[in-house]
Coordinates of C-alpha atoms and ligand atoms in Angstrom, one line a residue:
Chain A
M1 CA -6.7 6.9 8.2
S2 CA -10.1 8.1 7.0
P3 CA -13.2 6.5 8.4
I4 CA -13.8 4.9 5.0
S5 CA -10.5 3.1 5.0
L6 CA -11.3 1.9 8.5
H7 CA -14.3 0.2 7.1
R8 CA -12.2 -1.3 4.4
R9 CA -9.9 -2.8 6.9
D10 CA -13.0 -4.3 8.6
A11 CA -14.0 -5.7 5.3
L12 CA -10.8 -7.6 5.1
V13 CA -11.1 -9.0 8.6
G14 CA -14.6 -9.9 7.6
M15 CA -13.2 -11.9 4.7
A16 CA -11.0 -13.8 7.1
A17 CA -13.8 -14.4 9.5
A18 CA -16.1 -15.7 6.9
A19 CA -13.6 -18.1 5.5
L20 CA -12.5 -19.4 8.9
T21 CA -15.9 -19.7 10.6
P22 CA -15.7 -23.4 11.4
T23 CA -12.3 -23.4 13.0
T24 CA -11.5 -20.0 14.5
A25 CA -11.7 -20.1 18.2
G26 CA -9.4 -17.2 18.8
L27 CA -10.3 -14.9 16.0
S28 CA -12.0 -12.2 18.1
T29 CA -9.1 -12.1 20.5
F30 CA -6.2 -12.3 18.3
G31 CA -7.6 -11.2 15.0
L32 CA -5.1 -12.1 12.3
G33 CA -3.2 -14.3 14.6
A34 CA -5.9 -16.9 14.6
T35 CA -5.0 -17.9 11.1
F36 CA -1.9 -19.6 12.5
A37 CA -1.6 -22.9 14.2
P38 CA -1.9 -22.3 18.0
V39 CA 1.4 -22.1 19.8
P40 CA 1.6 -24.5 22.8
A41 CA 1.5 -22.5 26.0
R42 CA 4.6 -22.8 28.1
A43 CA 4.5 -23.2 31.8
K44 CA 7.3 -20.8 32.4
T45 CA 7.6 -17.3 31.0
R46 CA 10.6 -17.0 28.7
R47 CA 13.5 -14.9 29.7
Y48 CA 15.5 -12.6 27.5
D49 CA 18.6 -12.4 29.7
L50 CA 19.2 -8.9 28.4
R51 CA 22.8 -7.6 28.9
P52 CA 23.0 -3.9 29.3
V53 CA 26.5 -2.5 28.4
E54 CA 27.8 0.9 29.5
V55 CA 28.9 2.3 26.1
A56 CA 29.6 5.8 27.4
A57 CA 29.5 7.4 30.9
G58 CA 26.1 6.7 32.2
V59 CA 24.8 5.5 28.9
W60 CA 23.6 1.9 29.1
M61 CA 22.7 0.1 25.9
I62 CA 20.9 -3.2 25.4
E63 CA 21.7 -4.3 21.8
G64 CA 19.0 -6.1 19.8
A65 CA 19.6 -9.0 17.4
R66 CA 20.0 -7.7 13.8
E67 CA 17.0 -9.7 12.7
V68 CA 13.3 -9.3 12.0
F69 CA 10.7 -10.5 14.5
A70 CA 11.0 -14.2 14.9
P71 CA 10.1 -16.8 17.6
A72 CA 13.8 -17.5 18.1
N73 CA 14.5 -13.9 19.2
G74 CA 11.3 -13.1 21.0
G75 CA 11.3 -9.6 19.5
A76 CA 14.6 -8.6 21.1
I77 CA 15.7 -7.1 17.9
V78 CA 15.8 -3.4 18.9
N79 CA 18.3 -1.3 20.8
I80 CA 17.3 0.1 24.2
V81 CA 19.1 2.9 26.0
L82 CA 19.0 3.8 29.7
L83 CA 20.6 7.1 30.7
E84 CA 21.7 7.3 34.3
T85 CA 20.4 10.3 36.2
R86 CA 20.1 11.4 39.9
Q87 CA 16.4 10.6 39.7
G88 CA 16.8 7.2 38.1
A89 CA 17.0 6.1 34.5
V90 CA 15.7 7.8 31.4
V91 CA 14.5 4.7 29.5
I92 CA 14.6 5.2 25.8
D93 CA 12.3 2.6 24.1
T94 CA 10.9 -0.4 25.9
G95 CA 11.1 -3.4 23.6
S96 CA 8.6 -5.7 21.9
T97 CA 6.9 -7.4 24.8
L98 CA 5.8 -6.9 28.4
G99 CA 8.4 -9.5 29.4
M100 CA 11.2 -7.5 27.6
G101 CA 10.0 -4.3 29.2
A102 CA 10.0 -6.0 32.6
E103 CA 13.6 -7.1 32.3
I104 CA 14.6 -3.5 31.3
R105 CA 12.6 -2.2 34.3
A106 CA 14.3 -4.6 36.6
F107 CA 17.7 -3.5 35.5
A108 CA 16.8 0.2 36.0
D109 CA 15.3 -0.6 39.5
D110 CA 18.3 -2.7 40.6
R111 CA 21.2 -0.8 39.2
L112 CA 20.1 2.7 38.2
G113 CA 18.0 3.8 41.1
G114 CA 14.6 3.3 39.4
V115 CA 13.0 5.0 36.4
A116 CA 12.8 8.8 36.0
T117 CA 10.9 8.8 32.7
V118 CA 10.3 6.6 29.6
V119 CA 10.6 7.9 26.1
N120 CA 9.3 6.1 22.9
T121 CA 11.2 7.2 19.9
H122 CA 8.5 6.2 17.3
H123 CA 5.4 4.1 16.9
H124 CA 6.9 0.8 15.6
P125 CA 6.0 -1.9 18.1
D126 CA 9.5 -3.1 18.9
H127 CA 10.1 0.3 20.5
W128 CA 7.1 0.5 22.8
F129 CA 5.3 -2.8 23.4
G130 CA 7.2 -3.1 26.6
N131 CA 5.5 0.1 28.0
G132 CA 3.3 -2.0 30.1
A133 CA 6.2 -2.6 32.5
F134 CA 6.4 1.1 33.1
A135 CA 2.7 1.8 33.5
D136 CA 3.3 3.6 36.9
R137 CA 5.9 5.9 35.3
Q138 CA 5.6 8.9 33.0
I139 CA 5.8 7.7 29.3
V140 CA 6.3 10.3 26.7
A141 CA 6.6 10.5 22.9
L142 CA 6.1 13.0 20.1
P143 CA 2.3 13.7 19.7
Q144 CA 2.1 12.0 16.3
T145 CA 3.8 9.0 17.7
A146 CA 1.4 8.7 20.6
A147 CA -1.5 9.0 18.2
A148 CA -0.1 6.4 15.8
C149 CA 0.5 4.0 18.7
A150 CA -3.1 4.4 19.8
Q151 CA -4.3 3.9 16.2
Y152 CA -2.3 0.9 15.2
G153 CA -1.6 -0.8 18.5
Q154 CA -4.2 -3.5 18.2
D155 CA -3.1 -4.4 14.6
F156 CA 0.5 -4.6 15.8
A157 CA -0.5 -6.8 18.7
A158 CA -2.4 -9.2 16.5
S159 CA 0.7 -9.6 14.2
L160 CA 3.1 -10.0 17.1
Y161 CA 1.0 -12.6 18.9
A162 CA 1.0 -14.5 15.6
I163 CA 4.7 -14.3 15.2
L164 CA 6.1 -14.3 18.7
G165 CA 3.5 -16.6 20.4
P166 CA 4.2 -17.1 24.1
W167 CA 6.8 -14.3 24.3
M168 CA 3.8 -11.9 24.0
S169 CA 2.3 -13.3 27.2
G170 CA 0.6 -10.4 29.1
T171 CA 1.5 -7.8 26.5
S172 CA -1.1 -5.2 25.5
P173 CA -0.5 -1.9 23.8
L174 CA 0.0 1.0 26.2
P175 CA 0.7 4.1 24.2
A176 CA 2.6 7.0 25.7
S177 CA 0.3 9.1 27.9
G178 CA 2.4 12.2 27.8
T179 CA 3.9 14.1 24.9
T180 CA 7.2 15.7 24.4
E181 CA 8.6 18.1 21.8
A182 CA 11.9 19.3 20.3
G183 CA 14.2 21.2 22.5
E184 CA 16.5 21.0 25.6
A185 CA 15.5 19.0 28.6
R186 CA 17.1 18.4 32.0
I187 CA 16.2 15.3 33.8
G188 CA 17.8 14.4 37.1
G189 CA 20.7 16.7 36.3
R190 CA 21.3 15.2 32.9
A191 CA 21.0 17.6 29.9
L192 CA 19.3 16.2 26.8
R193 CA 18.6 17.7 23.4
L194 CA 15.5 16.3 21.7
L195 CA 15.2 16.4 18.0
A196 CA 11.7 16.0 16.4
L197 CA 12.4 14.5 13.0
S198 CA 10.7 12.2 10.5
G199 CA 11.2 10.1 7.5
H200 CA 11.5 6.6 9.0
T201 CA 8.0 7.3 10.2
Q202 CA 5.9 10.4 10.4
A203 CA 7.5 11.2 13.8
D204 CA 11.0 10.1 14.8
L205 CA 12.6 11.3 18.0
A206 CA 16.3 11.4 18.2
I207 CA 18.0 12.3 21.5
L208 CA 21.5 13.8 22.0
D209 CA 22.8 13.1 25.5
Q210 CA 24.7 16.4 26.1
D211 CA 26.7 14.9 29.1
S212 CA 28.4 12.2 27.1
G213 CA 27.8 13.5 23.6
T214 CA 26.0 10.3 22.6
L215 CA 23.4 10.3 19.9
I216 CA 20.4 8.0 20.5
A217 CA 19.1 8.0 17.0
G218 CA 16.1 5.7 17.1
D219 CA 15.3 4.1 13.8
L220 CA 16.6 7.1 11.8
L221 CA 19.9 5.1 11.9
F222 CA 20.6 1.5 11.2
L223 CA 24.0 -0.3 11.2
D224 CA 24.6 -3.6 9.6
R225 CA 20.9 -4.3 9.7
A226 CA 18.6 -3.4 6.8
P227 CA 16.5 -0.3 7.5
S228 CA 12.7 -0.8 7.7
L229 CA 10.9 1.2 5.0
P230 CA 7.1 0.4 5.4
D231 CA 6.4 3.9 6.7
A232 CA 9.3 5.6 5.1
D233 CA 9.6 8.8 3.0
Y234 CA 13.0 8.6 1.3
G235 CA 13.4 12.3 0.8
I236 CA 12.3 13.4 4.3
W237 CA 14.5 10.7 5.8
L238 CA 17.5 11.8 3.9
K239 CA 16.9 15.3 5.1
A240 CA 16.8 14.0 8.7
L241 CA 20.1 12.4 8.1
D242 CA 21.5 15.8 7.1
R243 CA 20.4 17.1 10.4
L244 CA 21.9 14.3 12.4
A245 CA 25.2 14.7 10.5
Q246 CA 25.5 18.2 11.9
L247 CA 25.4 16.9 15.5
Q248 CA 28.9 15.4 15.5
P249 CA 28.2 13.1 18.4
S250 CA 31.0 11.4 20.3
G251 CA 29.2 8.1 19.8
T252 CA 26.0 6.8 18.3
V253 CA 23.4 4.2 19.3
P254 CA 21.4 3.4 16.1
G255 CA 17.9 1.9 16.4
H256 CA 19.2 -1.4 15.2
G257 CA 22.9 -2.3 15.1
G258 CA 26.0 -1.7 17.2
F259 CA 27.2 1.4 19.2
H260 CA 29.9 3.1 17.2
R261 CA 32.1 6.2 17.4
S262 CA 32.2 6.9 13.7
S263 CA 29.6 8.1 11.1
A264 CA 29.2 4.5 9.8
A265 CA 25.4 4.2 10.5
L266 CA 24.8 7.6 8.9
A267 CA 26.7 6.7 5.8
Q268 CA 25.2 3.2 5.6
T269 CA 21.6 4.3 6.2
R270 CA 22.0 7.0 3.5
A271 CA 23.5 4.6 1.0
Y272 CA 20.8 2.0 1.7
L273 CA 18.0 4.5 1.2
E274 CA 19.4 5.8 -2.0
A275 CA 20.2 2.4 -3.4
T276 CA 16.8 0.9 -2.6
R277 CA 15.0 3.9 -3.9
A278 CA 17.0 3.7 -7.1
R279 CA 16.4 0.0 -7.4
L280 CA 12.7 0.2 -7.1
T281 CA 12.5 3.2 -9.4
Q282 CA 14.5 1.2 -12.0
A283 CA 12.3 -1.9 -11.5
A284 CA 9.1 0.1 -12.1
D285 CA 10.6 1.9 -15.0
L286 CA 11.6 -1.3 -16.7
G287 CA 8.0 -2.7 -16.4
L288 CA 8.7 -5.2 -13.7
A289 CA 5.8 -6.6 -11.7
P290 CA 6.3 -6.1 -8.0
I291 CA 6.8 -9.8 -7.4
E292 CA 9.7 -9.7 -9.9
A293 CA 11.2 -6.7 -8.0
M294 CA 10.9 -8.8 -4.8
S295 CA 12.4 -11.9 -6.4
A296 CA 15.5 -9.9 -7.6
G297 CA 16.3 -9.3 -3.9
P298 CA 18.1 -6.3 -2.3
A299 CA 20.7 -4.3 -4.1
P300 CA 23.7 -6.6 -4.1
A301 CA 25.8 -4.4 -1.9
F302 CA 23.2 -4.7 0.9
A303 CA 22.1 -8.3 0.4
A304 CA 24.1 -9.5 3.4
L305 CA 22.8 -7.0 5.9
G306 CA 21.0 -8.4 8.9
A307 CA 17.2 -8.7 8.4
N308 CA 17.6 -8.9 4.6
P309 CA 16.1 -10.0 2.4
E310 CA 13.1 -9.8 4.6
E311 CA 13.2 -6.0 5.1
Y312 CA 13.8 -5.5 1.3
L313 CA 10.7 -7.7 0.5
R314 CA 8.7 -5.6 2.9
S315 CA 10.0 -2.4 1.3
V316 CA 8.8 -3.5 -2.2
I317 CA 5.3 -4.2 -0.9
H318 CA 5.0 -0.9 1.0
R319 CA 6.8 1.4 -1.3
W320 CA 5.9 -0.1 -4.7
A321 CA 2.9 2.2 -5.4
D322 CA 5.1 5.3 -5.0
H323 CA 7.5 4.1 -7.7
E324 CA 4.7 2.7 -10.0
T325 CA 2.9 6.1 -10.0
E326 CA 6.1 7.7 -11.3
A327 CA 6.6 5.0 -13.9
L328 CA 3.1 4.8 -15.3
P329 CA 1.7 7.8 -17.1
L330 CA -1.9 8.8 -16.7
V331 CA -3.7 7.5 -19.8
G332 CA -7.4 7.7 -19.0
G333 CA -10.1 7.4 -16.4
L334 CA -13.8 7.3 -15.7
Chain B
M1 CA 10.4 -18.7 -17.4
G2 CA 11.9 -16.7 -20.2
A3 CA 9.1 -14.1 -19.8
L4 CA 10.3 -12.9 -16.4
L5 CA 12.2 -9.7 -16.1
T6 CA 13.7 -10.3 -12.7
S7 CA 17.2 -10.6 -14.1
L8 CA 17.1 -7.0 -15.4
L9 CA 17.9 -5.8 -11.9
P10 CA 21.5 -6.2 -10.7
G11 CA 21.8 -9.5 -8.8
G12 CA 18.4 -10.6 -10.1
D13 CA 19.9 -13.6 -11.9
R14 CA 19.6 -15.5 -8.6
P15 CA 15.8 -15.1 -7.9
L16 CA 14.6 -15.4 -4.4
I17 CA 11.1 -16.4 -5.4
L18 CA 10.7 -19.7 -7.4
P19 CA 7.7 -21.6 -8.5
A20 CA 6.8 -24.8 -6.7
T21 CA 4.8 -27.9 -7.6
G22 CA 2.9 -30.6 -5.7
A23 CA 2.6 -30.4 -1.9
A24 CA 5.2 -27.6 -1.8
A25 CA 2.9 -25.4 -3.8
V26 CA 0.0 -25.7 -1.4
G27 CA 1.7 -25.5 2.0
G28 CA 2.6 -29.2 2.5
D29 CA -0.6 -31.0 2.1
P30 CA -1.3 -33.1 -1.0
F31 CA -2.1 -30.9 -4.0
D32 CA -5.6 -32.3 -4.3
S33 CA -6.7 -31.4 -0.8
G34 CA -8.1 -28.5 1.2
M35 CA -10.7 -26.5 -0.7
W36 CA -9.4 -27.7 -4.1
P37 CA -11.6 -30.8 -4.6
L38 CA -14.6 -28.6 -4.1
H39 CA -13.3 -25.7 -6.1
R40 CA -12.3 -27.8 -9.1
E41 CA -15.7 -29.4 -9.2
A42 CA -17.4 -26.0 -8.9
Y43 CA -15.2 -24.1 -11.4
L44 CA -13.6 -26.5 -13.7
G45 CA -16.5 -29.0 -13.8
K46 CA -17.2 -32.3 -12.2
E47 CA -15.7 -34.4 -14.9
A48 CA -12.9 -32.0 -15.7
R49 CA -9.5 -33.5 -16.7
W50 CA -6.8 -31.7 -14.7
S51 CA -3.3 -32.1 -13.5
N52 CA -0.8 -30.2 -11.4
D53 CA 1.6 -29.1 -14.2
P54 CA 5.0 -27.6 -13.4
A55 CA 4.9 -25.8 -16.8
I56 CA 2.5 -23.3 -15.3
A57 CA 4.4 -21.1 -12.8
V58 CA 2.7 -19.2 -10.0
L59 CA 4.9 -16.8 -8.1
A60 CA 4.1 -15.3 -4.8
P61 CA 5.8 -14.2 -1.6
K62 CA 5.9 -16.8 1.2
A63 CA 4.4 -14.3 3.6
A64 CA 1.9 -11.7 3.0
E65 CA 3.5 -8.5 4.3
N66 CA 0.3 -6.5 3.7
S67 CA -2.7 -8.8 3.4
A68 CA -4.6 -6.2 1.4
H69 CA -2.0 -6.4 -1.4
V70 CA -0.5 -9.8 -2.0
P71 CA 1.2 -9.9 -5.4
F72 CA 1.1 -12.9 -7.7
L73 CA 2.4 -13.6 -11.2
I74 CA 1.1 -16.4 -13.3
D75 CA 3.4 -17.5 -16.2
A76 CA 1.8 -20.2 -18.4
T77 CA 3.9 -19.3 -21.5
A78 CA 5.8 -22.6 -21.1
L79 CA 2.6 -24.7 -21.6
P80 CA 2.4 -26.4 -25.0
G81 CA -0.6 -25.2 -26.9
R82 CA -2.8 -22.2 -27.0
V83 CA -4.3 -21.3 -23.5
D84 CA -8.0 -20.6 -23.8
E85 CA -8.4 -19.3 -20.3
I86 CA -6.8 -19.1 -16.9
L87 CA -9.1 -19.4 -13.9
V88 CA -7.7 -18.1 -10.6
T89 CA -9.1 -19.3 -7.3
V90 CA -8.1 -18.7 -3.7
D91 CA -8.5 -21.7 -1.4
Y92 CA -9.6 -20.0 1.7
S93 CA -11.6 -16.9 0.8
P94 CA -15.3 -16.2 1.0
F95 CA -14.8 -15.2 -2.7
A96 CA -13.0 -18.2 -4.0
H97 CA -13.1 -17.1 -7.7
A98 CA -10.7 -14.2 -8.0
M99 CA -10.6 -13.8 -11.8
T100 CA -10.7 -15.5 -15.2
F101 CA -8.2 -14.4 -17.8
R102 CA -8.8 -15.1 -21.5
P103 CA -5.4 -14.2 -23.0
G104 CA -6.7 -14.3 -26.6
R105 CA -4.0 -12.7 -28.6
A106 CA -1.9 -11.8 -25.5
L107 CA 0.4 -14.3 -23.9
P108 CA -0.8 -16.5 -21.1
F109 CA 0.9 -14.4 -18.5
L110 CA -0.7 -12.2 -15.8
G111 CA 0.5 -10.2 -12.8
F112 CA -2.0 -9.0 -10.2
A113 CA -2.5 -8.7 -6.4
V114 CA -5.3 -9.9 -4.2
K115 CA -6.6 -9.4 -0.7
Y116 CA -5.5 -12.4 1.3
E117 CA -6.0 -12.6 5.0
V118 CA -5.9 -16.4 5.6
A119 CA -3.0 -18.6 5.0
G120 CA -3.6 -20.9 2.0
A121 CA -3.0 -21.5 -1.7
L122 CA -3.9 -19.5 -4.7
R123 CA -4.4 -21.7 -7.7
A124 CA -4.2 -20.9 -11.4
S125 CA -5.9 -23.4 -13.8
A126 CA -5.1 -22.9 -17.4
R127 CA -7.4 -24.6 -19.9
I128 CA -6.1 -25.8 -23.2
G129 CA -9.0 -27.4 -25.1
Q130 CA -10.5 -29.9 -22.6
D131 CA -7.4 -30.1 -20.3
W132 CA -6.7 -28.1 -17.3
H133 CA -3.1 -27.4 -16.2
V134 CA -3.0 -26.3 -12.6
G135 CA -0.3 -24.4 -10.7
A136 CA -0.4 -22.9 -7.2
A137 CA 1.5 -20.9 -4.7
W138 CA 1.0 -20.9 -1.0
V139 CA 1.1 -17.7 1.1
S140 CA 1.0 -17.4 4.9
A141 CA -1.3 -14.4 5.6
L142 CA 1.2 -13.2 8.2
G143 CA 4.6 -14.3 9.3
G144 CA 8.0 -15.0 7.9
G145 CA 8.9 -12.9 10.9
C146 CA 8.6 -9.8 8.9
S147 CA 5.1 -8.7 9.1
A148 CA 4.1 -6.2 11.7
P149 CA 1.4 -4.3 9.8
S150 CA 2.3 -0.9 8.6
V151 CA 0.6 2.4 8.8
A152 CA 0.2 2.3 5.1
H153 CA -3.6 1.8 5.3
A154 CA -3.7 5.6 5.8
R155 CA -4.4 7.2 2.5
P156 CA -6.6 10.0 1.1
D157 CA -10.3 9.6 0.5
W158 CA -10.7 7.1 -2.2
Q159 CA -13.0 9.4 -4.3
L160 CA -9.9 11.5 -4.9
G161 CA -8.9 10.3 -8.4
F162 CA -11.4 7.5 -8.5
G163 CA -11.2 5.7 -11.8
E164 CA -7.8 7.3 -12.8
M165 CA -6.0 4.9 -15.1
R166 CA -2.2 4.7 -15.5
A167 CA -0.6 2.5 -18.0
R168 CA 2.5 1.9 -20.1
I169 CA 3.7 -0.4 -22.8
W170 CA 7.3 -1.5 -23.0
P171 CA 7.6 -2.6 -26.7
E172 CA 11.1 -4.2 -26.3
T173 CA 9.7 -6.8 -23.8
G174 CA 6.0 -6.7 -24.7
R175 CA 5.0 -5.7 -21.2
L176 CA 1.8 -3.8 -20.6
R177 CA 1.1 -2.6 -17.0
V178 CA -2.1 -0.9 -16.0
N179 CA -3.2 0.6 -12.7
I180 CA -6.8 1.8 -11.9
R181 CA -7.8 3.8 -8.8
H182 CA -10.7 1.8 -7.4
P183 CA -11.8 1.0 -3.8
Q184 CA -12.5 -2.7 -4.6
D185 CA -15.0 -3.0 -1.7
T186 CA -16.1 -6.6 -1.1
G187 CA -19.4 -5.6 0.5
L188 CA -18.7 -7.7 3.6
A189 CA -18.2 -4.7 5.8
D190 CA -21.2 -3.2 7.5
G191 CA -22.4 -0.1 5.7
V192 CA -20.0 -0.3 2.8
A193 CA -21.7 -1.6 -0.4
A194 CA -19.9 -3.9 -2.7
H195 CA -18.0 -1.9 -5.3
F196 CA -15.5 -3.7 -7.4
L197 CA -14.3 -4.1 -11.0
T198 CA -16.0 -6.8 -13.0
E199 CA -14.3 -6.8 -16.3
L200 CA -11.3 -5.4 -18.2
F201 CA -10.5 -5.7 -21.9
L202 CA -7.5 -5.0 -24.0
L203 CA -8.4 -3.8 -27.5
D204 CA -6.2 -3.2 -30.5
A205 CA -6.1 -0.1 -32.7
D206 CA -9.1 -1.4 -34.7
G207 CA -11.1 -2.0 -31.5
A208 CA -10.8 -5.8 -31.8
E209 CA -10.4 -7.6 -28.5
I210 CA -6.9 -8.7 -27.6
A211 CA -7.5 -10.2 -24.2
A212 CA -10.3 -10.1 -21.5
L213 CA -10.4 -10.5 -17.7
D214 CA -13.4 -11.3 -15.6
L215 CA -12.7 -9.8 -12.2
F216 CA -14.2 -10.4 -8.7
E217 CA -14.0 -9.1 -5.1
P218 CA -10.6 -10.4 -4.1
L219 CA -8.6 -8.1 -6.4
E220 CA -6.6 -5.6 -4.4
E221 CA -7.7 -1.9 -4.0
N222 CA -6.2 0.3 -6.7
P223 CA -5.3 -2.7 -8.7
S224 CA -2.3 -3.1 -10.9
L225 CA -2.2 -5.7 -13.7
T226 CA 0.7 -6.9 -15.8
F227 CA 0.2 -8.3 -19.2
L228 CA 2.5 -9.7 -21.9
L229 CA 1.9 -8.9 -25.5
P230 CA 3.4 -10.3 -28.7
Q231 CA 5.8 -7.9 -30.6
D232 CA 3.2 -6.7 -33.2
L233 CA 0.6 -5.7 -30.6
A234 CA 3.2 -4.3 -28.2
R235 CA 4.3 -1.9 -31.0
G236 CA 0.8 -0.6 -31.6
E237 CA -2.0 1.2 -29.8
V238 CA -3.9 -0.6 -27.1
T239 CA -7.1 0.6 -25.5
I240 CA -7.9 -0.6 -22.0
R241 CA -11.6 -0.7 -21.1
A242 CA -12.9 -1.7 -17.7
R243 CA -16.2 -1.7 -15.9
D244 CA -17.3 -2.1 -12.3
N245 CA -20.4 -3.6 -10.6
L246 CA -22.1 -0.2 -10.2
G247 CA -21.9 0.4 -14.0
N248 CA -19.0 2.8 -14.0
G249 CA -16.9 2.5 -17.2
F250 CA -13.1 3.3 -17.3
R251 CA -11.1 3.8 -20.4
G252 CA -7.5 4.6 -21.4
K253 CA -5.2 4.3 -24.3
V254 CA -1.5 3.5 -24.5
S255 CA 0.9 3.1 -27.5
G256 CA 4.0 1.1 -27.9
A257 CA 4.7 2.7 -31.3
E258 CA 8.0 4.4 -32.0
G259 CA 7.9 8.0 -30.8
A260 CA 4.7 7.5 -28.7
P261 CA 4.8 9.4 -25.5
Ligands
ZN401 ZN1 11.1 1.6 13.3

């Protein structure tokens, strides 16, 4: 983000503030969240009752709901993986809230001998907003991921407070303090291969657990849950899928969706990206306005995926300009 | 609603976004509440005759995924009579008046996007003679469970390509879409002067006005606009002329004639 666009963002917040002046008690604290009716505080912190399942030897998975952020799910919409090692668990992603992170931490402490290290696969908040529960441990991410977390953390927090309300209690963004890079790593005797890819975002870390052959794909793979495209680059993402296809893992944990021993997520994510790209290209090329493209809904084959149509609607908003630039010839200027 | 193209996409015959009237169009309160009593007096006139008319459709997403770009579409083609102007207001915005569209020889149909940070209604008031026909759509500035902000605010310096105009006519459907690279600064941010488009005209091959738009601060950055032209105009040449508050002029030309690029 250039300094100029930072100002522009301020300008928008300024619009909100000016409009809400008489009634906005919480604006400075929660930013955008203040535009919502206050959520009544609950006496007791809510619990997620996360249920880790050992999907492969020493590979524990906590499966998220195949939904978008909603008060009913508290942000438990993302897959978390804990790899058992002699030095404790390697925790891959930490969930959407401090409370969720704390439950993951408790499982690692009680059952896996503590926490060896924490890895954030990318900067989307469901993958790292639980970092606060691991503040005393090493937390690493790709350099671009850590930078994006620092840059957008407060915006994410404002949105998530507005959506999740009391679930967010105590949560504040804690970006990874350490960086990691592509290559082989050995932690507590466990051999890992880290792949620095991109396409879902500007930096997407995938991890191959060499001991079990399990691929922890982060959000490069989705299964039976619509992929999130707000920060996507279709072409780069498809190339990343080619890389993942070469790994031939024994099993796969996608960022969202179930553990599986086939190439289902790879095929489905590829098909979804290609179909959505083609749909929006067609919409822009037919002269549709973005609201019409939204109203038409996802490509029919993917309409029933978890988190659709919400994810599709987001995709139109964030990706529309790319397609429109292709569809509209340059005809003049200043 | 015959002017919409939603059904051109596979599965689009069951649209997800439908127009609403009455309380449902403005978030649950009575239609004549919120800022509307003030706005209608200020913009339509104290004694204005108005009604909430289901024949004017305003389409918007329920939740603003990106509050800097909230898309709307106003379709007043079902109103009986010739629409003189459509006035667009946003209930909760420091700049309530977003735009006024004088369709002239174009159809009373307009797509655009606005900055929208506060939950509330956008209202479209179409005037036919002395009567105002008012429609609205309500948008929550965040929410629907789908709106963690994206990293999409990142983009190259705005001066790159400033003023660039992209446009195309689809003669079969009468669509005209225009995009102009413009920062659309509201002037509310410290140290950033107001810089936004103030007017846009569509002109025919003889230079005569087809339609006109008065534009104000709420219009999105790098705005895109969607118009609907009658067959004869959609098969000819159309010049698009725009101006901003700093005196910059923008100009481009499109053609819907056979064999046009
Ligand atoms: Zn993600």
